[in-house]
PDB file of C-alpha atoms in Angstrom:
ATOM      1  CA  UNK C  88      21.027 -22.722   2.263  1.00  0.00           C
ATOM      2  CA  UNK C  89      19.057 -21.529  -0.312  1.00  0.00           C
ATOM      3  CA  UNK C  90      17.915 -21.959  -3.913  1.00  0.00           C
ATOM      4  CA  UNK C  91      15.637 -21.864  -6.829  1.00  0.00           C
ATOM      5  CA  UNK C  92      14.510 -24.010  -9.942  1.00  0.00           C
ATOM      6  CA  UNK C  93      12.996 -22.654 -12.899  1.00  0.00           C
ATOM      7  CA  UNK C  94      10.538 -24.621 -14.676  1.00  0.00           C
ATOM      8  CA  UNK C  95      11.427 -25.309 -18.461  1.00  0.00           C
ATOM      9  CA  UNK C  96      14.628 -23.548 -19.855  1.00  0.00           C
ATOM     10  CA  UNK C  97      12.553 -22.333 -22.973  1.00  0.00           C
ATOM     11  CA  UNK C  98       8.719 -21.457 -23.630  1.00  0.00           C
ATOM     12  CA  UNK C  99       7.050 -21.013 -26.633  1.00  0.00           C
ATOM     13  CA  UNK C 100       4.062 -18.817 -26.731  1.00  0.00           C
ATOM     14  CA  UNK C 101       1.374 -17.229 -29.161  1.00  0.00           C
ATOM     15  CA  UNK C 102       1.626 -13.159 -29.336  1.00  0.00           C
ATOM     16  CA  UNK C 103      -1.396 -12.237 -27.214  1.00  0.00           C
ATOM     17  CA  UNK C 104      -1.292 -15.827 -25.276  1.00  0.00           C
ATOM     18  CA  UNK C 105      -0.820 -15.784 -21.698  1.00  0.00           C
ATOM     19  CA  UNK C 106       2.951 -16.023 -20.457  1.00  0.00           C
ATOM     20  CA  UNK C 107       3.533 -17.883 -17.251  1.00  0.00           C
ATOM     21  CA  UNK C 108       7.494 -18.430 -16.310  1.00  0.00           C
ATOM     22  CA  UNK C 109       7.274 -21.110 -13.151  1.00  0.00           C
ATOM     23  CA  UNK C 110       9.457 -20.557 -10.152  1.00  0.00           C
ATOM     24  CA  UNK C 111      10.214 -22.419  -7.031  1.00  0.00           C
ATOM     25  CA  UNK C 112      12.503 -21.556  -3.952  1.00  0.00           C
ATOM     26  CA  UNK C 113      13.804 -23.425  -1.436  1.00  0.00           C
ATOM     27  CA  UNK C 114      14.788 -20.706   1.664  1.00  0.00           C
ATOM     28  CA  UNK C 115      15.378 -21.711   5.322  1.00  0.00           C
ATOM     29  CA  UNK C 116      14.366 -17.903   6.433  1.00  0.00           C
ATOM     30  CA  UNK C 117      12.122 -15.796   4.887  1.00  0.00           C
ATOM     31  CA  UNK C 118      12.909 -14.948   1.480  1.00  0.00           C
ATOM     32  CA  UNK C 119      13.543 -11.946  -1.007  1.00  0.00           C
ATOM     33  CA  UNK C 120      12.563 -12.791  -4.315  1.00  0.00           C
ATOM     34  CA  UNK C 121      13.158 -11.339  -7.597  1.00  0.00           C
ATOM     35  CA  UNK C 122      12.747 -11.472 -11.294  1.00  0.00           C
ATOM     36  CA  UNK C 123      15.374 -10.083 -14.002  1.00  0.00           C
ATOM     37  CA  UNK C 124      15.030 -10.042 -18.007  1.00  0.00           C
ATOM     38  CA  UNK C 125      18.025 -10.611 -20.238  1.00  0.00           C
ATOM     39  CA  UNK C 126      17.431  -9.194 -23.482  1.00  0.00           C
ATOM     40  CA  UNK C 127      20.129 -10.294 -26.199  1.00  0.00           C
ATOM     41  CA  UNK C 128      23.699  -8.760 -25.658  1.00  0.00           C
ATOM     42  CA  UNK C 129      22.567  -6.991 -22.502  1.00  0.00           C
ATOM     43  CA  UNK C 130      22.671  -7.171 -18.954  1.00  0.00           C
ATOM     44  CA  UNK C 131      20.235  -8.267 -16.589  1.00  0.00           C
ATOM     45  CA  UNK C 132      17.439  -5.760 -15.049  1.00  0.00           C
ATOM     46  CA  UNK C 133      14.755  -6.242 -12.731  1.00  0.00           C
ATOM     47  CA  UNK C 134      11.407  -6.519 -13.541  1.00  0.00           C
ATOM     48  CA  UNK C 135       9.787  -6.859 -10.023  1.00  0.00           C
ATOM     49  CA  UNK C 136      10.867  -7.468  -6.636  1.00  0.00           C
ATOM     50  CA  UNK C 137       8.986  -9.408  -3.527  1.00  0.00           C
ATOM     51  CA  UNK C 138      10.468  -8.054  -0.356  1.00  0.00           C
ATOM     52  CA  UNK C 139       7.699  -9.187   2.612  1.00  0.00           C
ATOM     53  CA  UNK C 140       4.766  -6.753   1.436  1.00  0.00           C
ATOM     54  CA  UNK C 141       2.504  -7.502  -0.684  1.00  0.00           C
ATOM     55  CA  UNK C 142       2.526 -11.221  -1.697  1.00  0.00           C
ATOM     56  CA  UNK C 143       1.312  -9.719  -5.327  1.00  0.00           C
ATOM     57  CA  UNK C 144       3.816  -7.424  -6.935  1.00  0.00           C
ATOM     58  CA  UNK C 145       3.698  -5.793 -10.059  1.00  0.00           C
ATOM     59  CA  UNK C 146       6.370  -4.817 -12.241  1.00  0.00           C
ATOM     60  CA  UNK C 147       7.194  -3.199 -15.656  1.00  0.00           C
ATOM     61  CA  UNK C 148       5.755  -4.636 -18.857  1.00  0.00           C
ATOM     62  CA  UNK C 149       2.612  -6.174 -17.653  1.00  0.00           C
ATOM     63  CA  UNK C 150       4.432  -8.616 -15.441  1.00  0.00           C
ATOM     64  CA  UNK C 151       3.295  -9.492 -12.349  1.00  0.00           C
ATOM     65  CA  UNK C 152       4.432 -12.151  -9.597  1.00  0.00           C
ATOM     66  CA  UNK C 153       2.632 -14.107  -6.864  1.00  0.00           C
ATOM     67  CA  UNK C 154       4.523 -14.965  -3.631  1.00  0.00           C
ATOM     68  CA  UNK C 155       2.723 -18.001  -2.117  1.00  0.00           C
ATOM     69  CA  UNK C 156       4.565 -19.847   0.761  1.00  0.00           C
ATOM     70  CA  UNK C 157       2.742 -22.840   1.185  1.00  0.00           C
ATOM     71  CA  UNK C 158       3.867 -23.240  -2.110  1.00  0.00           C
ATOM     72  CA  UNK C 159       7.279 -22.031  -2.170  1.00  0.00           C
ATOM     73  CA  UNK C 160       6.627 -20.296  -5.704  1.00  0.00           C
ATOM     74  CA  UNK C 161       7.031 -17.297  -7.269  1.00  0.00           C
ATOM     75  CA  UNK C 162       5.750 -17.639 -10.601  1.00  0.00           C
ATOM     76  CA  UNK C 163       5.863 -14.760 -13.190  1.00  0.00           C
ATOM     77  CA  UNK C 164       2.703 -14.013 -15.276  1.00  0.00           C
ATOM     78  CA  UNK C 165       1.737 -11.680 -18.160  1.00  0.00           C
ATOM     79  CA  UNK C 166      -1.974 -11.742 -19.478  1.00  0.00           C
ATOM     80  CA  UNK C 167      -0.876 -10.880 -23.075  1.00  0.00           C
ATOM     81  CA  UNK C 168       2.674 -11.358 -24.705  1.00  0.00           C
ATOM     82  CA  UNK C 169       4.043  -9.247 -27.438  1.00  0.00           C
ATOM     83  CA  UNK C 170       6.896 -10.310 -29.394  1.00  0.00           C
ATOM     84  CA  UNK C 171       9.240  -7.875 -26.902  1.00  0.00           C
ATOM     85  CA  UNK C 172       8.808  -9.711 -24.857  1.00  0.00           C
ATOM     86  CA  UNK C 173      11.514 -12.656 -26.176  1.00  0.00           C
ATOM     87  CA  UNK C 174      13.895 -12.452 -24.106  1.00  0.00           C
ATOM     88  CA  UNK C 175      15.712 -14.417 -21.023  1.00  0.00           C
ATOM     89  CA  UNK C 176      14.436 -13.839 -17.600  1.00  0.00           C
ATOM     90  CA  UNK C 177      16.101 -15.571 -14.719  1.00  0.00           C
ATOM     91  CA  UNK C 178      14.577 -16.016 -10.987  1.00  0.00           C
ATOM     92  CA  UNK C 179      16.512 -15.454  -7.612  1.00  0.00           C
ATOM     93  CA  UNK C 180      16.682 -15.437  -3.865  1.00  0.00           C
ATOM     94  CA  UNK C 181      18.122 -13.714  -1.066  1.00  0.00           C
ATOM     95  CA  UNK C 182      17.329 -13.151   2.309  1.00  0.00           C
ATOM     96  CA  UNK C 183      17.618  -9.789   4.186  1.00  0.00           C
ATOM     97  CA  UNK C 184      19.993  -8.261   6.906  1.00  0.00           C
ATOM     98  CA  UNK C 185      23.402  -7.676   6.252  1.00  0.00           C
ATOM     99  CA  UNK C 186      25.308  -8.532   2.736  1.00  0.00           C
ATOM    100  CA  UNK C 187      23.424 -11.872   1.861  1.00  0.00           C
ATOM    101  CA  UNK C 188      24.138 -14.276  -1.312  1.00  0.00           C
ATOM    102  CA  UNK C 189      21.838 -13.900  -3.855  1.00  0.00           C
ATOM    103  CA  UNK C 190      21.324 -17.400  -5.711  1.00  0.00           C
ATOM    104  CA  UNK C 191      19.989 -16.774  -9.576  1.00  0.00           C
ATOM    105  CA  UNK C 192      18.149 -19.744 -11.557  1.00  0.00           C
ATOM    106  CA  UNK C 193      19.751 -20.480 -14.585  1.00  0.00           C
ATOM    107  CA  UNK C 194      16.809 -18.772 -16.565  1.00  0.00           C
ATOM    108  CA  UNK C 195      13.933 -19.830 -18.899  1.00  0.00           C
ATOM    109  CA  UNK C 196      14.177 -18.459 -22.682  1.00  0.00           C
ATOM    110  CA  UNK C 197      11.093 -17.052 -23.495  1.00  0.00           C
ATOM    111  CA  UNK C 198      10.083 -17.206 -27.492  1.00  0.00           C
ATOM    112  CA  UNK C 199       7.206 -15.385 -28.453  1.00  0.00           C
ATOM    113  CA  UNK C 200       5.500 -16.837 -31.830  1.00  0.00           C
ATOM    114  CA  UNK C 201       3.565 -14.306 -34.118  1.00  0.00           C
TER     115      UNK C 201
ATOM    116  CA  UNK Q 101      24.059   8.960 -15.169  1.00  0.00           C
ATOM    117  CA  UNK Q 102      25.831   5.730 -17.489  1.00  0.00           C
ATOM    118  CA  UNK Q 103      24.727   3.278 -14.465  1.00  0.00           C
ATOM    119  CA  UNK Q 104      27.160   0.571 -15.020  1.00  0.00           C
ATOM    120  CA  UNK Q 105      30.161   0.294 -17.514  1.00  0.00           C
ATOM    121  CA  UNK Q 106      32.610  -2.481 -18.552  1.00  0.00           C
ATOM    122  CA  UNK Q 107      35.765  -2.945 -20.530  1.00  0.00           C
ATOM    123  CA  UNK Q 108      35.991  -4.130 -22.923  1.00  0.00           C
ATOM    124  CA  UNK Q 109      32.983  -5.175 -24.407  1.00  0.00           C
ATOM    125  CA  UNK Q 110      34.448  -8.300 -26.440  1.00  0.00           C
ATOM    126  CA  UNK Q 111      38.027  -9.721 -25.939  1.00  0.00           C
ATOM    127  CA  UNK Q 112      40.001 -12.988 -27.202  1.00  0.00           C
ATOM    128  CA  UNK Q 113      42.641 -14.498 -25.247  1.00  0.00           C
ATOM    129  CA  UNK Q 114      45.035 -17.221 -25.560  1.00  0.00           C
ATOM    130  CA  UNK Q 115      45.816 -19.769 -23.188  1.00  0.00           C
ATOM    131  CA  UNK Q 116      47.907 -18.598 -20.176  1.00  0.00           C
ATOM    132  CA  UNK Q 117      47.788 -14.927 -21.364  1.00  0.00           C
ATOM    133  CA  UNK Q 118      46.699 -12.420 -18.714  1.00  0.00           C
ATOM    134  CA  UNK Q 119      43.941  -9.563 -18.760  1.00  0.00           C
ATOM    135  CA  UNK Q 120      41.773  -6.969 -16.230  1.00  0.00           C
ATOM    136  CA  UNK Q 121      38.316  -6.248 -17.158  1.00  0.00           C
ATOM    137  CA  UNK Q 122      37.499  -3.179 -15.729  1.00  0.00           C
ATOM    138  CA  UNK Q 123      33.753  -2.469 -14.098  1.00  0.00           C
ATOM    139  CA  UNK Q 124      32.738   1.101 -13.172  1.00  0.00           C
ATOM    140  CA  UNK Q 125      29.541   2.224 -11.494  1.00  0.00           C
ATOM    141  CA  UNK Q 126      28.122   6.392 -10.916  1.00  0.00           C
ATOM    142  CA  UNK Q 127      25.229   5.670  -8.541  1.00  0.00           C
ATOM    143  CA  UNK Q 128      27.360   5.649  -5.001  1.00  0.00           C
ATOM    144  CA  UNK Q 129      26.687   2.257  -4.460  1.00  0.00           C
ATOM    145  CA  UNK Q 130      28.159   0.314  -1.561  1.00  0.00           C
ATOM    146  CA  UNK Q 131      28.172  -3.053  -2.657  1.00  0.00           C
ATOM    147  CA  UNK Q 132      29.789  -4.424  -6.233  1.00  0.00           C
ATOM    148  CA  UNK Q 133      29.546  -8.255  -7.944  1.00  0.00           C
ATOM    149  CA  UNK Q 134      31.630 -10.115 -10.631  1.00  0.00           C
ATOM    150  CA  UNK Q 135      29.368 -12.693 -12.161  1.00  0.00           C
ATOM    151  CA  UNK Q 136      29.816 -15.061 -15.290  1.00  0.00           C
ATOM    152  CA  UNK Q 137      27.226 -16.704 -17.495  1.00  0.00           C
ATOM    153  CA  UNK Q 138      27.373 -19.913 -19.693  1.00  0.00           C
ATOM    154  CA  UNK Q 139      24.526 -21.704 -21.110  1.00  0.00           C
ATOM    155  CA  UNK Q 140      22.567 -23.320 -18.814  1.00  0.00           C
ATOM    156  CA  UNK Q 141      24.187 -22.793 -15.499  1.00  0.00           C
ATOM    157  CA  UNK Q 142      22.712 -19.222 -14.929  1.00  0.00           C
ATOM    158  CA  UNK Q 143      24.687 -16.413 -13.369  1.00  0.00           C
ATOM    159  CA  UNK Q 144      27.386 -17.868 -11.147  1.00  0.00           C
ATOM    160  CA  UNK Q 145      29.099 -15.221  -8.064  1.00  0.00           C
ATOM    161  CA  UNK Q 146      32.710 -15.068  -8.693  1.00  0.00           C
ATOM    162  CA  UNK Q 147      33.842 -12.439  -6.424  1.00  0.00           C
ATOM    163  CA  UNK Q 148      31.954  -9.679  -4.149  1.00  0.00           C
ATOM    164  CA  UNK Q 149      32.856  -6.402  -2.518  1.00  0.00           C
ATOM    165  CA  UNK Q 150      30.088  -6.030   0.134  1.00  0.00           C
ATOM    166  CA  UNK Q 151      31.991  -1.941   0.575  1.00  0.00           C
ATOM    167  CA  UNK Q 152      34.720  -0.260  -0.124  1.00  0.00           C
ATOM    168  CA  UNK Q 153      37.860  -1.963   1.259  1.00  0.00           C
ATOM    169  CA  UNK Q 154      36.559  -5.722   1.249  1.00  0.00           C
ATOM    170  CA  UNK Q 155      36.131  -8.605  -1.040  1.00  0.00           C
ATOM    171  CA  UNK Q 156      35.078 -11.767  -0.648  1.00  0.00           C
ATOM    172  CA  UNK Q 157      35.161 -15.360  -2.838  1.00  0.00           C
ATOM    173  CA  UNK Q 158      31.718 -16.516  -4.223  1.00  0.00           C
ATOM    174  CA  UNK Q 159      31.186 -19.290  -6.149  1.00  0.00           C
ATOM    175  CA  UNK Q 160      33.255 -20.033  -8.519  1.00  0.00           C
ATOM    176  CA  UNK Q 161      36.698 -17.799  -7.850  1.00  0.00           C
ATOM    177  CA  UNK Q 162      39.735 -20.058  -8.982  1.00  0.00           C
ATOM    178  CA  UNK Q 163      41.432 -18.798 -11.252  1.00  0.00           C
ATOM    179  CA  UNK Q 164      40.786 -14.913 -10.909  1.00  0.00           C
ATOM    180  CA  UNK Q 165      41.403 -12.386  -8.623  1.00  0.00           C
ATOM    181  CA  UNK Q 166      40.343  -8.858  -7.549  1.00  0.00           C
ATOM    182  CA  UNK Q 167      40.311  -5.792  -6.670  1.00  0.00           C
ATOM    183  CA  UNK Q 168      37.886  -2.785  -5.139  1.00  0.00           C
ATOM    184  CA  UNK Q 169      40.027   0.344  -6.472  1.00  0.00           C
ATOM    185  CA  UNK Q 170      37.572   2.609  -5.054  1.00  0.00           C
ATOM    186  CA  UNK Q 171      34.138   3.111  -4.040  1.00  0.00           C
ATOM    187  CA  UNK Q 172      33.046   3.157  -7.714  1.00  0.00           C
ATOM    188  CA  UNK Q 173      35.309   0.499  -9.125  1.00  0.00           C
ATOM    189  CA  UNK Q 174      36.126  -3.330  -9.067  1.00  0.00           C
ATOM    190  CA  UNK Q 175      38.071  -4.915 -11.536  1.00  0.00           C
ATOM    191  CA  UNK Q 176      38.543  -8.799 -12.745  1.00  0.00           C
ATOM    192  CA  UNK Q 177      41.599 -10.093 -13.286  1.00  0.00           C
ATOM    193  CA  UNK Q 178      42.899 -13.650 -15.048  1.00  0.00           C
ATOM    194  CA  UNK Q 179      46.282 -14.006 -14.188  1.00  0.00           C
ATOM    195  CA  UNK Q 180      46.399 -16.999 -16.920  1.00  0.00           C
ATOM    196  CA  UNK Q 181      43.295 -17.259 -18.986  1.00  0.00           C
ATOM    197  CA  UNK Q 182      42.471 -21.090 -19.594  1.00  0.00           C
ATOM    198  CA  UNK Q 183      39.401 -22.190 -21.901  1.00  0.00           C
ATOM    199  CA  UNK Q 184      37.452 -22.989 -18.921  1.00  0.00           C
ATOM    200  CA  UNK Q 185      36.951 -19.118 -18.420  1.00  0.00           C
ATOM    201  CA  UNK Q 186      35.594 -18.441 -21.731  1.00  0.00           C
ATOM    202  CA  UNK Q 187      32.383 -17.082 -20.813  1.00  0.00           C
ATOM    203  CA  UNK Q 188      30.379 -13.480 -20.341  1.00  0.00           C
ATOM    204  CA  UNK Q 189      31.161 -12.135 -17.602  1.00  0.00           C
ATOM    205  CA  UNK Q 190      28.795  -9.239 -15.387  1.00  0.00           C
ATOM    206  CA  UNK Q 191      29.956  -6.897 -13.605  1.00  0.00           C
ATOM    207  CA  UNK Q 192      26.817  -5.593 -10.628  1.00  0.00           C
ATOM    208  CA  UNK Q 193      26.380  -3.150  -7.859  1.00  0.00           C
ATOM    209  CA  UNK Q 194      23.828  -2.923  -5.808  1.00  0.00           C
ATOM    210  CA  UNK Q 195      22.806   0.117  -2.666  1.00  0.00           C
ATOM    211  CA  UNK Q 196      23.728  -3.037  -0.388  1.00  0.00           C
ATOM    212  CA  UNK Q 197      23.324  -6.441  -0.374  1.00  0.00           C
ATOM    213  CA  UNK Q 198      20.572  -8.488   0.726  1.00  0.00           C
ATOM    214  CA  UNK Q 199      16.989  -7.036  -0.725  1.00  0.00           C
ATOM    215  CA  UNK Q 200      18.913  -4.671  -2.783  1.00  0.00           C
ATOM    216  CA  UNK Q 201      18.194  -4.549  -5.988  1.00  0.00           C
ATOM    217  CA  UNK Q 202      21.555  -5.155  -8.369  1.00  0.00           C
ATOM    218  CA  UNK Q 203      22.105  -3.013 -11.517  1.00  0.00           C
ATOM    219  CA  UNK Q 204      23.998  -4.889 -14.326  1.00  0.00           C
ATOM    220  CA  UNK Q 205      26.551  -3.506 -16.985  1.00  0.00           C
ATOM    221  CA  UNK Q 206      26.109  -4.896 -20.816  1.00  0.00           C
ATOM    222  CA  UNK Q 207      28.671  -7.374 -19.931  1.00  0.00           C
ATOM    223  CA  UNK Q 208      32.038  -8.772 -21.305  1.00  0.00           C
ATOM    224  CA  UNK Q 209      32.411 -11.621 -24.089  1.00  0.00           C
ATOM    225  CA  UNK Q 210      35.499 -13.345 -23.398  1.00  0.00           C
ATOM    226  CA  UNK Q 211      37.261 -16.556 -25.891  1.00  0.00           C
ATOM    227  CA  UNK Q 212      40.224 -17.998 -24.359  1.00  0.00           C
ATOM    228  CA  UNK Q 213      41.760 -20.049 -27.415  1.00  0.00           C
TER     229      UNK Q 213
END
């Protein structure tokens, strides 16, 4: 089985603040992680992916994730928002091999304040 | 290259009516996804089509059926709509499953009244 929790279902932060979205998984094999962004009225679309490389990935916008096992996280960090950056962005887990599940958080609104 | 595309974009239904909503994708993927969203419950796995010529239940499919037309489409159906099902509802493909990444269309905003 697997799954993931996302810390806080809406963060507030100052334009030029640090943004850090919390994520934890729960996997029994080793996991594919990923993050998506929702902005309003549209679909979802990746912003990075952690396939077994790299334990830090970057992605578009600044983001950037850290895979640490011992921890089961993979929290998603920005140095600096900007106010595009409001938006919804939802964390999930799959495994590889084959057609596998993927299992989506239900998503952490991000505000950004000016 | 449109990536993606649903019908219709909005759509109101009453109780026990019937509908399709129709999911297209143009980047020769194998494997296609109905998903639906309501507040604070994420994005829940209706139905999957892993390739052409299969489909499978995910989480959540009472209540709706479907069908992999082709290679490049999988449609939704509510055979009769209750309020339950008023939701949006995503439509995804993805190369394959797995590590994939999945490519979302804008999504369809359905009332059942």
């Amino acid at each position: 089985a697997q799954s993931v929790t996302q810390l806080g279902s809406h963060v507030s932060v100052s334009e030029g603040a640090l943004v850090l979205l919390r994520c934890n998984y729960s996997s029994s094999v080793p996991p594919y992680l990923f993050w998506y962004v929702q902005y309003p009225n549209q679909g979802l679309q990746l912003l990075l992916k952690y396939t077994s490389a790299a334990t830090l990935v970057k992605g578009i916008n600044g983001f950037e994730a850290e895979f640490k096992k011992s921890e089961t996280s993979f929290h998603l960090t920005k140095p600096s928002a900007h106010m595009s950056d409001a938006a919804e962005y939802f964390c999930a887990v799959t495994r590889s091999g084959g057609y596998q599940k993927v299992t989506f958080g239900i998503g952490t609104k991000l505000q950004v304040i000016p | 290259n449109a990536g993606v595309t649903q019908t219709p974009k909005f759509q109101v239904l009453k109780t026990g009516q019937s509908m399709t909503l129709q999911c297209a994708q143009d980047m020769n993927h194998n494997s296609m996804y109905w998903y639906r969203q309501d507040p604070g419950m994420g994005l829940r796995l209706i139905y999957y089509s892993a390739s052409e010529g299969t489909t499978d239940k995910g989480e959540v499919p009472n209540g709706y059926n479907v069908s992999r037309l082709n290679k490049r489409e999988f449609s939704l159906r509510l055979e009769s709509a209750a309020p339950s099902q008023t939701s949006v509802y995503f439509c995804a493909s993805s190369l394959q499953g797995g590590g994939h990444e999945q490519f979302f269309g804008p999504g369809t905003r359905l009332t059942v009244l």
